[in-house]
Structure formats: C-alpha cells, structure tokens
mmCIF file of N, CA, C and O in Angstrom:
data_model
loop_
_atom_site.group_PDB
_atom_site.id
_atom_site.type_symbol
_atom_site.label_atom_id
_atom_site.label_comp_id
_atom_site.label_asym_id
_atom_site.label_seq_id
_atom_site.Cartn_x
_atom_site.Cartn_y
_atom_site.Cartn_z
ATOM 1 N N UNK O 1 -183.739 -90.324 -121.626
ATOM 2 C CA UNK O 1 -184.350 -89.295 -122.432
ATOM 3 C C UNK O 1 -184.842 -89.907 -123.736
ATOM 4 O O UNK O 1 -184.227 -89.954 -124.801
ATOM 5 N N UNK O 2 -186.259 -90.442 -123.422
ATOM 6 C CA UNK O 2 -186.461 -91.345 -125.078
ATOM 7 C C UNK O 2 -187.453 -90.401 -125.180
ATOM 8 O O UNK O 2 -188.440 -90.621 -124.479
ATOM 9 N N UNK O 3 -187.468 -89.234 -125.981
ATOM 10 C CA UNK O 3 -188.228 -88.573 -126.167
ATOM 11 C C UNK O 3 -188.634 -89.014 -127.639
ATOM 12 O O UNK O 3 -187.787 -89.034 -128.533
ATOM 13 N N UNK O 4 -190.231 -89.440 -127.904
ATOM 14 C CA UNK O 4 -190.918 -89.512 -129.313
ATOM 15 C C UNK O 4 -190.814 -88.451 -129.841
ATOM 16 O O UNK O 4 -190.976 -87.412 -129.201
ATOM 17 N N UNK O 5 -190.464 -88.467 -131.373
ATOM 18 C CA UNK O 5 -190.245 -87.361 -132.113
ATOM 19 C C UNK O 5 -191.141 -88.061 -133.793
ATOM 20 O O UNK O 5 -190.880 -87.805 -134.968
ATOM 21 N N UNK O 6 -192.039 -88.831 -133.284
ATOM 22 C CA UNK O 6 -192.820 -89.423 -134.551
ATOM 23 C C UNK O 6 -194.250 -87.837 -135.050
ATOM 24 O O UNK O 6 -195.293 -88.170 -135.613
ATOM 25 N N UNK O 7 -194.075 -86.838 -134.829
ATOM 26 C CA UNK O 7 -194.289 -85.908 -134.737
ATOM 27 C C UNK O 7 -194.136 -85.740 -136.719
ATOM 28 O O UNK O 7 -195.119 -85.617 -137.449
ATOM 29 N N UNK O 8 -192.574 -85.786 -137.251
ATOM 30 C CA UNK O 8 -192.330 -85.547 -138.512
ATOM 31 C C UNK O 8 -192.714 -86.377 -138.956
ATOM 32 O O UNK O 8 -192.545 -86.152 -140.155
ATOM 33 N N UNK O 9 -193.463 -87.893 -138.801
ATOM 34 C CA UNK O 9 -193.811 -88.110 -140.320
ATOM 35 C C UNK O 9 -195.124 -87.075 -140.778
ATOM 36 O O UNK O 9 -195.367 -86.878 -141.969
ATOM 37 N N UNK O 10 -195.866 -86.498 -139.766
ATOM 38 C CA UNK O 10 -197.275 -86.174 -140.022
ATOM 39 C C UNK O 10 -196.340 -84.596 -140.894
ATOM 40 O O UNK O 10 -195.782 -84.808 -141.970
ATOM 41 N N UNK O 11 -196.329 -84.215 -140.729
ATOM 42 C CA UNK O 11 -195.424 -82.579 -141.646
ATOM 43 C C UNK O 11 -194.773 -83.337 -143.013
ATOM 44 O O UNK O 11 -194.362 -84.473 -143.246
ATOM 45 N N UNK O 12 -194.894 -82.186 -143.724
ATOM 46 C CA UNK O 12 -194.606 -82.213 -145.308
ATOM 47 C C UNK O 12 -193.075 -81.836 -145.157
ATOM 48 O O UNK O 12 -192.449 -81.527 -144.143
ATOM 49 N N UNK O 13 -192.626 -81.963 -146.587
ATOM 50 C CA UNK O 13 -190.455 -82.286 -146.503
ATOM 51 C C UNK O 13 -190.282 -80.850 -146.135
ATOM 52 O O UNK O 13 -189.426 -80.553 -145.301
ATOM 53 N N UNK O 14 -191.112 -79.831 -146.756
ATOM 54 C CA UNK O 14 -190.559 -78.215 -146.143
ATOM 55 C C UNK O 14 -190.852 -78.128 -144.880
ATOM 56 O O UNK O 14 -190.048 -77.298 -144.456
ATOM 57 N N UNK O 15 -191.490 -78.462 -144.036
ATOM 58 C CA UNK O 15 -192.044 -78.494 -142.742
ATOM 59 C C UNK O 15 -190.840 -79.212 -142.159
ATOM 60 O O UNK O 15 -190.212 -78.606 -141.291
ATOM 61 N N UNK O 16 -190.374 -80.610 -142.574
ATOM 62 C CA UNK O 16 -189.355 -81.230 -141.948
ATOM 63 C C UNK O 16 -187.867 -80.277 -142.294
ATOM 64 O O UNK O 16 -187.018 -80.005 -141.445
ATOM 65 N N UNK O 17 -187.821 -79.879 -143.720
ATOM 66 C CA UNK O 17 -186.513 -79.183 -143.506
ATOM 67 C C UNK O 17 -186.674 -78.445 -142.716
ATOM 68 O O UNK O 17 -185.694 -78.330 -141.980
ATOM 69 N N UNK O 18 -187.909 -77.520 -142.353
ATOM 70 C CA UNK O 18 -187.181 -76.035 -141.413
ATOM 71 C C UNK O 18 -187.527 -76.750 -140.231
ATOM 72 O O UNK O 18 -188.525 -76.237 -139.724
ATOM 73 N N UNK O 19 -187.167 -77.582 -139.686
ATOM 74 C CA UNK O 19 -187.275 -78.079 -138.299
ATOM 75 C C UNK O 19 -186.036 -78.199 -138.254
ATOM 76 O O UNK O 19 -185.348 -77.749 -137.337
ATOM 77 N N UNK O 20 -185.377 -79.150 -139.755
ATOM 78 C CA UNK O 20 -184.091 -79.625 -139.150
ATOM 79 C C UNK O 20 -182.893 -78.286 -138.892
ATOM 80 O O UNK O 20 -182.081 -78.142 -137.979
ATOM 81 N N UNK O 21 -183.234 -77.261 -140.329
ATOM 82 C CA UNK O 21 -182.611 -75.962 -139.724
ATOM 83 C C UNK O 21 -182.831 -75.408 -138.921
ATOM 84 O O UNK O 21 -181.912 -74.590 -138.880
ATOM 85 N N UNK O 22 -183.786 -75.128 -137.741
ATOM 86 C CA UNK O 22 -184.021 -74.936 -136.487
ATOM 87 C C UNK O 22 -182.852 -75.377 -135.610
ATOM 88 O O UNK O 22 -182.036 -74.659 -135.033
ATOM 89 N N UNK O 23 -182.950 -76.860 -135.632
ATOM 90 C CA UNK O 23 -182.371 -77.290 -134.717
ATOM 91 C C UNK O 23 -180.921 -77.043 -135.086
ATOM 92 O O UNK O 23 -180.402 -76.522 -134.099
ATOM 93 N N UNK O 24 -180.270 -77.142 -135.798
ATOM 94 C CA UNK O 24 -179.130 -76.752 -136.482
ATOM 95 C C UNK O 24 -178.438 -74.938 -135.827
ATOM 96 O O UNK O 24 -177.376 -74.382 -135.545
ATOM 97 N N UNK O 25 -179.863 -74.685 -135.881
ATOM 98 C CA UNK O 25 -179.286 -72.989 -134.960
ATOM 99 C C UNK O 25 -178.962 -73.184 -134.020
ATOM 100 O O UNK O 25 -177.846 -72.797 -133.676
ATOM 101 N N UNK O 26 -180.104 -74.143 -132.828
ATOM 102 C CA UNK O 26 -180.236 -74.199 -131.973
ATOM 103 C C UNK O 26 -178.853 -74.426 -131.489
ATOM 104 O O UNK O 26 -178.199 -73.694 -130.745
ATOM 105 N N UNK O 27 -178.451 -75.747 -132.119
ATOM 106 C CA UNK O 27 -176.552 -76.205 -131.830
ATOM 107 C C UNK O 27 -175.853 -75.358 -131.600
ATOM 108 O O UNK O 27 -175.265 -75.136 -130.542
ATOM 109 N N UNK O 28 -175.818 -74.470 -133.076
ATOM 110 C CA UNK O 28 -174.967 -73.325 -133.547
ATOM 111 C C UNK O 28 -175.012 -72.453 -131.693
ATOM 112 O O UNK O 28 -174.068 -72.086 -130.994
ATOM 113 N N UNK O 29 -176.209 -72.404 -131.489
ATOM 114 C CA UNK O 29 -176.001 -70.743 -130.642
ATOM 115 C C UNK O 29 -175.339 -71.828 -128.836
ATOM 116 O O UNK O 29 -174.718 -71.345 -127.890
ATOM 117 N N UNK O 30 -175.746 -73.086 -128.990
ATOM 118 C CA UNK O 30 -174.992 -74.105 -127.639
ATOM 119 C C UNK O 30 -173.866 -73.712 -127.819
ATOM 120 O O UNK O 30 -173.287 -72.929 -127.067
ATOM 121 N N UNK O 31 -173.243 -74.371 -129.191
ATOM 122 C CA UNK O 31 -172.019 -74.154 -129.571
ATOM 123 C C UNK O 31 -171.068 -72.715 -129.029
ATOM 124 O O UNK O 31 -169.961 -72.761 -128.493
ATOM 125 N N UNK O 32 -171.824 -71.550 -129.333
ATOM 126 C CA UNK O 32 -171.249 -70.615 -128.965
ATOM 127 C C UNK O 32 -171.376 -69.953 -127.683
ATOM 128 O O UNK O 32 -170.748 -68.942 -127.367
ATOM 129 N N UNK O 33 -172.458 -70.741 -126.747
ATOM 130 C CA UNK O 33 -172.773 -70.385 -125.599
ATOM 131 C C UNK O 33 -171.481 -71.282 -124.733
ATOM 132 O O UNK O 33 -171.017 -70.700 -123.752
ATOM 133 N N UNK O 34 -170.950 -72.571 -125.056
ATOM 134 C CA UNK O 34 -170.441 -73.683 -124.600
ATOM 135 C C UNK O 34 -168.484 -72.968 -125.022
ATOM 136 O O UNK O 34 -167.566 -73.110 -124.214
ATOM 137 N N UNK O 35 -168.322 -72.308 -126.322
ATOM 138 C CA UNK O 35 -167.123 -71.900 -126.456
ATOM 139 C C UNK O 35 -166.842 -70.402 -125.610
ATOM 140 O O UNK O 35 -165.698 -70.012 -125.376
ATOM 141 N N UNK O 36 -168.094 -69.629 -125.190
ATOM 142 C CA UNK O 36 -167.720 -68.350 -124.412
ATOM 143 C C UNK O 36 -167.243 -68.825 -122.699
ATOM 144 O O UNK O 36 -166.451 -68.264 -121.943
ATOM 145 N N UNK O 37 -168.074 -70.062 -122.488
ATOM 146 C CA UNK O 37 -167.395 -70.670 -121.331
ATOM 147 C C UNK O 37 -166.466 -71.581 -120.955
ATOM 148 O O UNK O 37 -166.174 -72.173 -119.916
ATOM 149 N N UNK O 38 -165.997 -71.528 -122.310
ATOM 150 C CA UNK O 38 -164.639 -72.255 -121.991
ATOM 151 C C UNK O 38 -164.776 -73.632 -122.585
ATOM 152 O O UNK O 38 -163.719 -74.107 -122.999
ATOM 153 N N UNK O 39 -165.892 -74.395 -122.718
ATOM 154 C CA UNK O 39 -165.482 -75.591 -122.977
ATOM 155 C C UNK O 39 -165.772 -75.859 -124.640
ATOM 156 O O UNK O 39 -166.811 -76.073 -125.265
ATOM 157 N N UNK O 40 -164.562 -75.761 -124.985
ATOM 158 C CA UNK O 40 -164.038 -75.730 -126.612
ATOM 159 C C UNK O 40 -164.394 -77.150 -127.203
ATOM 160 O O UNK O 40 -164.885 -77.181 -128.332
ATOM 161 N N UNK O 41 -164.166 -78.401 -126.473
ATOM 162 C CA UNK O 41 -164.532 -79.733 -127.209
ATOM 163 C C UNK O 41 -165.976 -79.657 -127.350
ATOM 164 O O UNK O 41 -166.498 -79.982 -128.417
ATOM 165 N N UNK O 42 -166.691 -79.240 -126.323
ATOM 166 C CA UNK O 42 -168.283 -79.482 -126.773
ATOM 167 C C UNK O 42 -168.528 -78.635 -127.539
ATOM 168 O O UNK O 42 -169.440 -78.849 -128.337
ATOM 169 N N UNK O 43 -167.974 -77.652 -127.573
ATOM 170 C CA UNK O 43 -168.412 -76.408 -128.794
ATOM 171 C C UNK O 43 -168.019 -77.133 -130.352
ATOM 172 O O UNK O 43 -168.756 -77.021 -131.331
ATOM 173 N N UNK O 44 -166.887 -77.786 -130.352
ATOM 174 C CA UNK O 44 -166.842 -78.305 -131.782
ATOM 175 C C UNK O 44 -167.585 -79.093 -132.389
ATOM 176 O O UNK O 44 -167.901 -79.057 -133.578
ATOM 177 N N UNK O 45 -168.104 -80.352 -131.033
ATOM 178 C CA UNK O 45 -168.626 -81.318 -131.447
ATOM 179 C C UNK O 45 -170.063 -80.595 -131.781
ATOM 180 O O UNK O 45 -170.798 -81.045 -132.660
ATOM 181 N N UNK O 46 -170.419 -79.371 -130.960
ATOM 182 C CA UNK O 46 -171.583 -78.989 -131.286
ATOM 183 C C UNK O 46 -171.806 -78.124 -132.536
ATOM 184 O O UNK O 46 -172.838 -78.370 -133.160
ATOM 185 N N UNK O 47 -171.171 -77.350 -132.908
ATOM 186 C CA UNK O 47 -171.122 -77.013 -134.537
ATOM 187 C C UNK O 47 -170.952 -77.884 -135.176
ATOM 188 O O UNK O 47 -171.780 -78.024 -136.076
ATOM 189 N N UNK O 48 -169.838 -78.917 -135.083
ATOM 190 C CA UNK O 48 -169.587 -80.194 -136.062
ATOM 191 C C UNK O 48 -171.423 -80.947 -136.444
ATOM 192 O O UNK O 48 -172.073 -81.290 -137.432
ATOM 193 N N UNK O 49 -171.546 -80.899 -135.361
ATOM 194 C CA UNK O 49 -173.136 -81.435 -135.741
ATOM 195 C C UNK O 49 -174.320 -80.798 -136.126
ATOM 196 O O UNK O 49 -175.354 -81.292 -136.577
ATOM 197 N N UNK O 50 -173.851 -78.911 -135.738
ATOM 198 C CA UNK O 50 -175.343 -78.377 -135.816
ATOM 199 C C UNK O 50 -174.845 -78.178 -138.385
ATOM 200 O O UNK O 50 -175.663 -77.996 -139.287
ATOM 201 N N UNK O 51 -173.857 -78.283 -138.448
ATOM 202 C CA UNK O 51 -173.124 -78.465 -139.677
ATOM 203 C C UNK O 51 -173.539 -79.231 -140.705
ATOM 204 O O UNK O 51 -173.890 -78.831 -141.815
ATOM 205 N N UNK O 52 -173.461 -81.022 -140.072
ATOM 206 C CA UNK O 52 -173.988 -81.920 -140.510
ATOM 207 C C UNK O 52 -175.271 -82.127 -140.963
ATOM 208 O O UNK O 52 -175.685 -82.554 -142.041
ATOM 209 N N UNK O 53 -175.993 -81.653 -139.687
ATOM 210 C CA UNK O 53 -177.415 -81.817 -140.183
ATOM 211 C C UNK O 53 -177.871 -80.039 -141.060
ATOM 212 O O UNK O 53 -179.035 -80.010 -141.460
ATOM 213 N N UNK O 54 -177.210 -78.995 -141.265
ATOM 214 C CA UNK O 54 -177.798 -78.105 -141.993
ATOM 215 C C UNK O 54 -177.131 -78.521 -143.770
ATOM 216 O O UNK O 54 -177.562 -78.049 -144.822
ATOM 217 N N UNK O 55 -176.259 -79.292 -143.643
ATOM 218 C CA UNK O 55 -175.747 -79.868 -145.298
ATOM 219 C C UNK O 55 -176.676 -80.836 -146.008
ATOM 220 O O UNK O 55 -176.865 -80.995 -147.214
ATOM 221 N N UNK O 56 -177.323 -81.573 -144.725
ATOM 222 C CA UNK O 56 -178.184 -83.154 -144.866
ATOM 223 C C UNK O 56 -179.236 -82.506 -145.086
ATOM 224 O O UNK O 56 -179.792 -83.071 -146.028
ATOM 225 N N UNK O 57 -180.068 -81.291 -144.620
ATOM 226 C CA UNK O 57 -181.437 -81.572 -144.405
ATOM 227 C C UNK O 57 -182.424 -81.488 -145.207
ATOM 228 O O UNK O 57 -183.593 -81.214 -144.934
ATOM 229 N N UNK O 58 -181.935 -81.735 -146.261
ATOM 230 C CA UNK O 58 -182.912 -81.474 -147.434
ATOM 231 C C UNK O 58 -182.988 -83.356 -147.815
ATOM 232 O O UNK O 58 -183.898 -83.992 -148.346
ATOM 233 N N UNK O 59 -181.931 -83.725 -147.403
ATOM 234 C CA UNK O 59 -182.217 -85.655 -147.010
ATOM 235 C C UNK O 59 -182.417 -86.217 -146.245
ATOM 236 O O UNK O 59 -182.596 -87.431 -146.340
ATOM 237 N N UNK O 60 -182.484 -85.398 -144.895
ATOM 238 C CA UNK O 60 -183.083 -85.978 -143.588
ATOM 239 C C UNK O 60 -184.508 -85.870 -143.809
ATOM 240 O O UNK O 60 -185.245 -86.733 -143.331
ATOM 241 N N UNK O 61 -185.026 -84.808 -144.549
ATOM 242 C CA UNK O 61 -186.358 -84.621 -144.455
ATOM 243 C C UNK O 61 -187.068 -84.956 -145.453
ATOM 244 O O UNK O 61 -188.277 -84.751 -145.555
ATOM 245 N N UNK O 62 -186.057 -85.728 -146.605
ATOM 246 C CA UNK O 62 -186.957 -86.889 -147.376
ATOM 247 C C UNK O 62 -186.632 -88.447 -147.015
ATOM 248 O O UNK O 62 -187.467 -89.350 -146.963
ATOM 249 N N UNK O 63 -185.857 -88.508 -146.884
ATOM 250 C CA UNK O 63 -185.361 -90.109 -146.379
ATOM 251 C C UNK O 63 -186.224 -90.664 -145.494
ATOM 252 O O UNK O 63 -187.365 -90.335 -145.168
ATOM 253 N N UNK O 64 -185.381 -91.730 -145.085
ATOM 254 C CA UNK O 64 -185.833 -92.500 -143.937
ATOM 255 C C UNK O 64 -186.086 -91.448 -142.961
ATOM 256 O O UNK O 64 -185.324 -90.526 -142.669
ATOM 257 N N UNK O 65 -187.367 -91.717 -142.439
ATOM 258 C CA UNK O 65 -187.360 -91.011 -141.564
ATOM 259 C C UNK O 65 -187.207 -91.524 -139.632
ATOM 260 O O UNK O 65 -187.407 -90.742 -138.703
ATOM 261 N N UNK O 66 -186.846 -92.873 -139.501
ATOM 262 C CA UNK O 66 -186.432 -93.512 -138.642
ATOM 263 C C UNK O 66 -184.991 -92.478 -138.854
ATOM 264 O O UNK O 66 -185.179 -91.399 -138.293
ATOM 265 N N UNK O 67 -183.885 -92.553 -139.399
ATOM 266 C CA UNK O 67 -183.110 -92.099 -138.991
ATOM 267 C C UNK O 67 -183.034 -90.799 -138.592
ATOM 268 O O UNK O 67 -182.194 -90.282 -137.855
ATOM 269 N N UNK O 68 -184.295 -90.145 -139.318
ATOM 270 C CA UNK O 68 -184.393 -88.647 -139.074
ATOM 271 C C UNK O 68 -184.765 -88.442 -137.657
ATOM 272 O O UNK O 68 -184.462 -87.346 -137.185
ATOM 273 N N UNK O 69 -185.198 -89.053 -137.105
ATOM 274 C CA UNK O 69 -185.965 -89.091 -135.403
ATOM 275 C C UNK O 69 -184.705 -89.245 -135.145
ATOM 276 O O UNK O 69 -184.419 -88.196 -134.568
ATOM 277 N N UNK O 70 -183.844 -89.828 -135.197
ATOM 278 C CA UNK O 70 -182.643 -90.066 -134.523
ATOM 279 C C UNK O 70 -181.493 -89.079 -134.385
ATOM 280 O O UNK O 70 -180.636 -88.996 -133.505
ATOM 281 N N UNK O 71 -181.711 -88.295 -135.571
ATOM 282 C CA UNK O 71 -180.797 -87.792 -135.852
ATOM 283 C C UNK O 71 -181.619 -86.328 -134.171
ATOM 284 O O UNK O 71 -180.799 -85.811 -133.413
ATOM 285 N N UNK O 72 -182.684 -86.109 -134.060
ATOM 286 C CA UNK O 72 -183.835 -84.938 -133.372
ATOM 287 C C UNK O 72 -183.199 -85.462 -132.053
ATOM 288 O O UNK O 72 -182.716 -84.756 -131.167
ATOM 289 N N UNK O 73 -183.278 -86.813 -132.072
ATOM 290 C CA UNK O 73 -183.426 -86.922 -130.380
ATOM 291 C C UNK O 73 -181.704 -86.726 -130.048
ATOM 292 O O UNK O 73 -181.342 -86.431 -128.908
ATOM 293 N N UNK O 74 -180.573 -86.950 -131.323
ATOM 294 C CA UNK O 74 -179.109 -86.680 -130.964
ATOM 295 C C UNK O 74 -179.175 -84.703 -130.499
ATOM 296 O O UNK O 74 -178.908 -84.141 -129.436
ATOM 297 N N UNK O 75 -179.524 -84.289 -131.490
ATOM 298 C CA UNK O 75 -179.589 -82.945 -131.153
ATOM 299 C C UNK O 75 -179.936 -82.480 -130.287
ATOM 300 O O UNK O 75 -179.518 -81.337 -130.100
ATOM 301 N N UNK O 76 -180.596 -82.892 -129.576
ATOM 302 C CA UNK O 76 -181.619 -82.934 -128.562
ATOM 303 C C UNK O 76 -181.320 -83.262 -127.736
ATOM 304 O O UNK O 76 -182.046 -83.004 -126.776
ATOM 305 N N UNK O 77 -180.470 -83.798 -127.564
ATOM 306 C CA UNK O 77 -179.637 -84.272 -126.242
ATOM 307 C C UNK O 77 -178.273 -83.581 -126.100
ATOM 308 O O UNK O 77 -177.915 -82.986 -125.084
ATOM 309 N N UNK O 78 -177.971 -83.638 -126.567
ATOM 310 C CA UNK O 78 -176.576 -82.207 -127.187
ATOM 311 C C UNK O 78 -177.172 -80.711 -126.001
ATOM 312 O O UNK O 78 -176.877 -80.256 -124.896
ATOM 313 N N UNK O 79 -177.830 -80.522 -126.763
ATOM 314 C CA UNK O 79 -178.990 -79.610 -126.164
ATOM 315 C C UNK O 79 -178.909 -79.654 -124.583
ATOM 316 O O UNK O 79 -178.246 -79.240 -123.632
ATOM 317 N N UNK O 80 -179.678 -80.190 -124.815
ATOM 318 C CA UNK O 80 -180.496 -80.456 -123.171
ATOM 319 C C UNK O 80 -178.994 -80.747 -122.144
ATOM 320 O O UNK O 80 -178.756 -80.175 -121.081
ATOM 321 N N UNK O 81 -178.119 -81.798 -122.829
ATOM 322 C CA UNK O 81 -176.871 -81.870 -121.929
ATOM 323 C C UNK O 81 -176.411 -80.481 -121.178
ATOM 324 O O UNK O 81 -176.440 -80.223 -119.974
ATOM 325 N N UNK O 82 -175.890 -79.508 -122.508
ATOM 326 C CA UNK O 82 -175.285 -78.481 -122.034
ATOM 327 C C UNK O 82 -176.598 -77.853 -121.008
ATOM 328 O O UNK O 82 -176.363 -77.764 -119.802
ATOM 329 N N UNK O 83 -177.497 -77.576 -121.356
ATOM 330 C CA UNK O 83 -178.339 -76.763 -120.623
ATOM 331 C C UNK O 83 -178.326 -77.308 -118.883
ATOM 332 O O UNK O 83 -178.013 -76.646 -117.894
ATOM 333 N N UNK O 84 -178.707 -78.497 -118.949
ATOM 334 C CA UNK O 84 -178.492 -78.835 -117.640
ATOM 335 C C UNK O 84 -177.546 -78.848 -116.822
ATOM 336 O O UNK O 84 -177.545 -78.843 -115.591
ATOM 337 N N UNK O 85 -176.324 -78.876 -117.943
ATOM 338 C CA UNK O 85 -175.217 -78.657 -116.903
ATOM 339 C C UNK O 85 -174.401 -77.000 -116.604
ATOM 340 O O UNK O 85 -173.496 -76.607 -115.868
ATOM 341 N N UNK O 86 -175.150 -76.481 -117.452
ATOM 342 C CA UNK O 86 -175.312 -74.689 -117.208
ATOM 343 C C UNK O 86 -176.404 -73.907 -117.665
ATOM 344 O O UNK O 86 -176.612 -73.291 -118.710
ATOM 345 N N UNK O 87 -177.113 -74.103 -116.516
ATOM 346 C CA UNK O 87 -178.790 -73.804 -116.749
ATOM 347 C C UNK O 87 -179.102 -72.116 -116.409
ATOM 348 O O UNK O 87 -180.159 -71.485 -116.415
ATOM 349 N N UNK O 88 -177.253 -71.577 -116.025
ATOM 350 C CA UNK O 88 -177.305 -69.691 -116.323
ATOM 351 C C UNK O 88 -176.622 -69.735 -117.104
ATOM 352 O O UNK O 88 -175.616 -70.430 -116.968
ATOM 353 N N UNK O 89 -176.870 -68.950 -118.387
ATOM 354 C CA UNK O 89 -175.595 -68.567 -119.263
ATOM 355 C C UNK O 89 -175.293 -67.040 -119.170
ATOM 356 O O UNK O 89 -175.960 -66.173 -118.606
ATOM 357 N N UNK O 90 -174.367 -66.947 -119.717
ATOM 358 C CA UNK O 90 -173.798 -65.670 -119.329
ATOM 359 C C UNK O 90 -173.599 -64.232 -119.523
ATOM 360 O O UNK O 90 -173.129 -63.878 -120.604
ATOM 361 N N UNK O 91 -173.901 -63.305 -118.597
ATOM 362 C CA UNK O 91 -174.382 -62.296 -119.299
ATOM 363 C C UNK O 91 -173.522 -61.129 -119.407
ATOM 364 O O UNK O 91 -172.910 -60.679 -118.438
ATOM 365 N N UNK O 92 -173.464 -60.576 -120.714
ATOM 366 C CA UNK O 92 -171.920 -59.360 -120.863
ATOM 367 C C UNK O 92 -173.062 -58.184 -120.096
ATOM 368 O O UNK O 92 -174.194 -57.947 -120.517
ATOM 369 N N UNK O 93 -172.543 -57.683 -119.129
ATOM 370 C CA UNK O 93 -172.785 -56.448 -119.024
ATOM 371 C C UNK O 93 -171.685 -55.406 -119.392
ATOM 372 O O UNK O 93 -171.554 -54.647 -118.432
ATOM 373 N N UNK O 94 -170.989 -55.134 -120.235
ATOM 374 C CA UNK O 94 -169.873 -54.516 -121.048
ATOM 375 C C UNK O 94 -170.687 -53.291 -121.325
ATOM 376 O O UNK O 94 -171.909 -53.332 -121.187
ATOM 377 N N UNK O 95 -170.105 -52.264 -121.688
ATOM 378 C CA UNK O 95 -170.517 -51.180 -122.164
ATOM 379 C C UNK O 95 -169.636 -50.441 -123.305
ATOM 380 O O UNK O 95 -168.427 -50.212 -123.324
ATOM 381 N N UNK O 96 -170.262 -50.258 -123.889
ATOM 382 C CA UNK O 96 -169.214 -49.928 -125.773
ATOM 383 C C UNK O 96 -169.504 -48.532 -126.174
ATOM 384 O O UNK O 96 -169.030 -48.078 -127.215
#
C-alpha cells in the first residue's frame, strides 16, 4: 500500500491542517467502530493515534512535510486495515 500522498505540498497550512483533522475523525469513528466489536487493542492504538495527530496538526501541516506524508499513509493504513478486515459494520437496530 504505497499510496502517494505528495498531494499536500500543493495546499496551504489551513488546507493541510483540516486534512490532518479529518483524518483524526476518521480514526476516532475506526476506533469506535473496532471497540463496539470487541477488539479493544486496535481501538486504543486507534484513538492513541487519531489523538496524536489532532495535538500535532498545526506542526504536521507546517513542518516537514516528508514526515507529514507519512504520518497520511500511517493513518491510512490503520484505516484501510480495519475496513478490510470488517468490510460490514454493525448495525443497532434497537428501538428506544
């Protein structure tokens, strides 16, 4: 999965921050899709990270931006992991 993400140098630092908070949700909602099914270690590691990068991203998206690609394609694989390995998530039909 070497997905190019040379995409952010062409976007301005507000353009790069709300990408990196994007992706930061994106974790957040794995995270909680990954803890309703039970598997609690990937849910941590996946908040632990969607965390990291929403504290950083106001320096991911001025810095180096080699590391900033890196940091897209980690998330991004986080991502894509869980999805592929539960490509239904789950649906409450509950009634309240």
């Amino acid at each position: 999965m070497e997905e190019s993400y040379d995409f952010i140098k062409d976007l301005d630092v507000i353009e790069r921050e709300e990408i990196f908070i994007d992706i930061a949700r994106a974790l957040e909602q794995t995270a909680r899709d990954a803890f309703i099914e039970g598997y609690g270690q990937f849910a941590a590691m996946s908040t632990s990270m969607a965390e990291a990068i929403r504290i950083n991203a106001d320096e991911l998206a001025r810095d180096d931006l080699h590391n900033s690609e890196r940091v897209l394609q980690q998330a991004a694989a986080m991502i894509a992991k869980f999805k592929a390995a539960h490509p239904y998530p789950l649906v409450s039909k509950s009634v309240h």
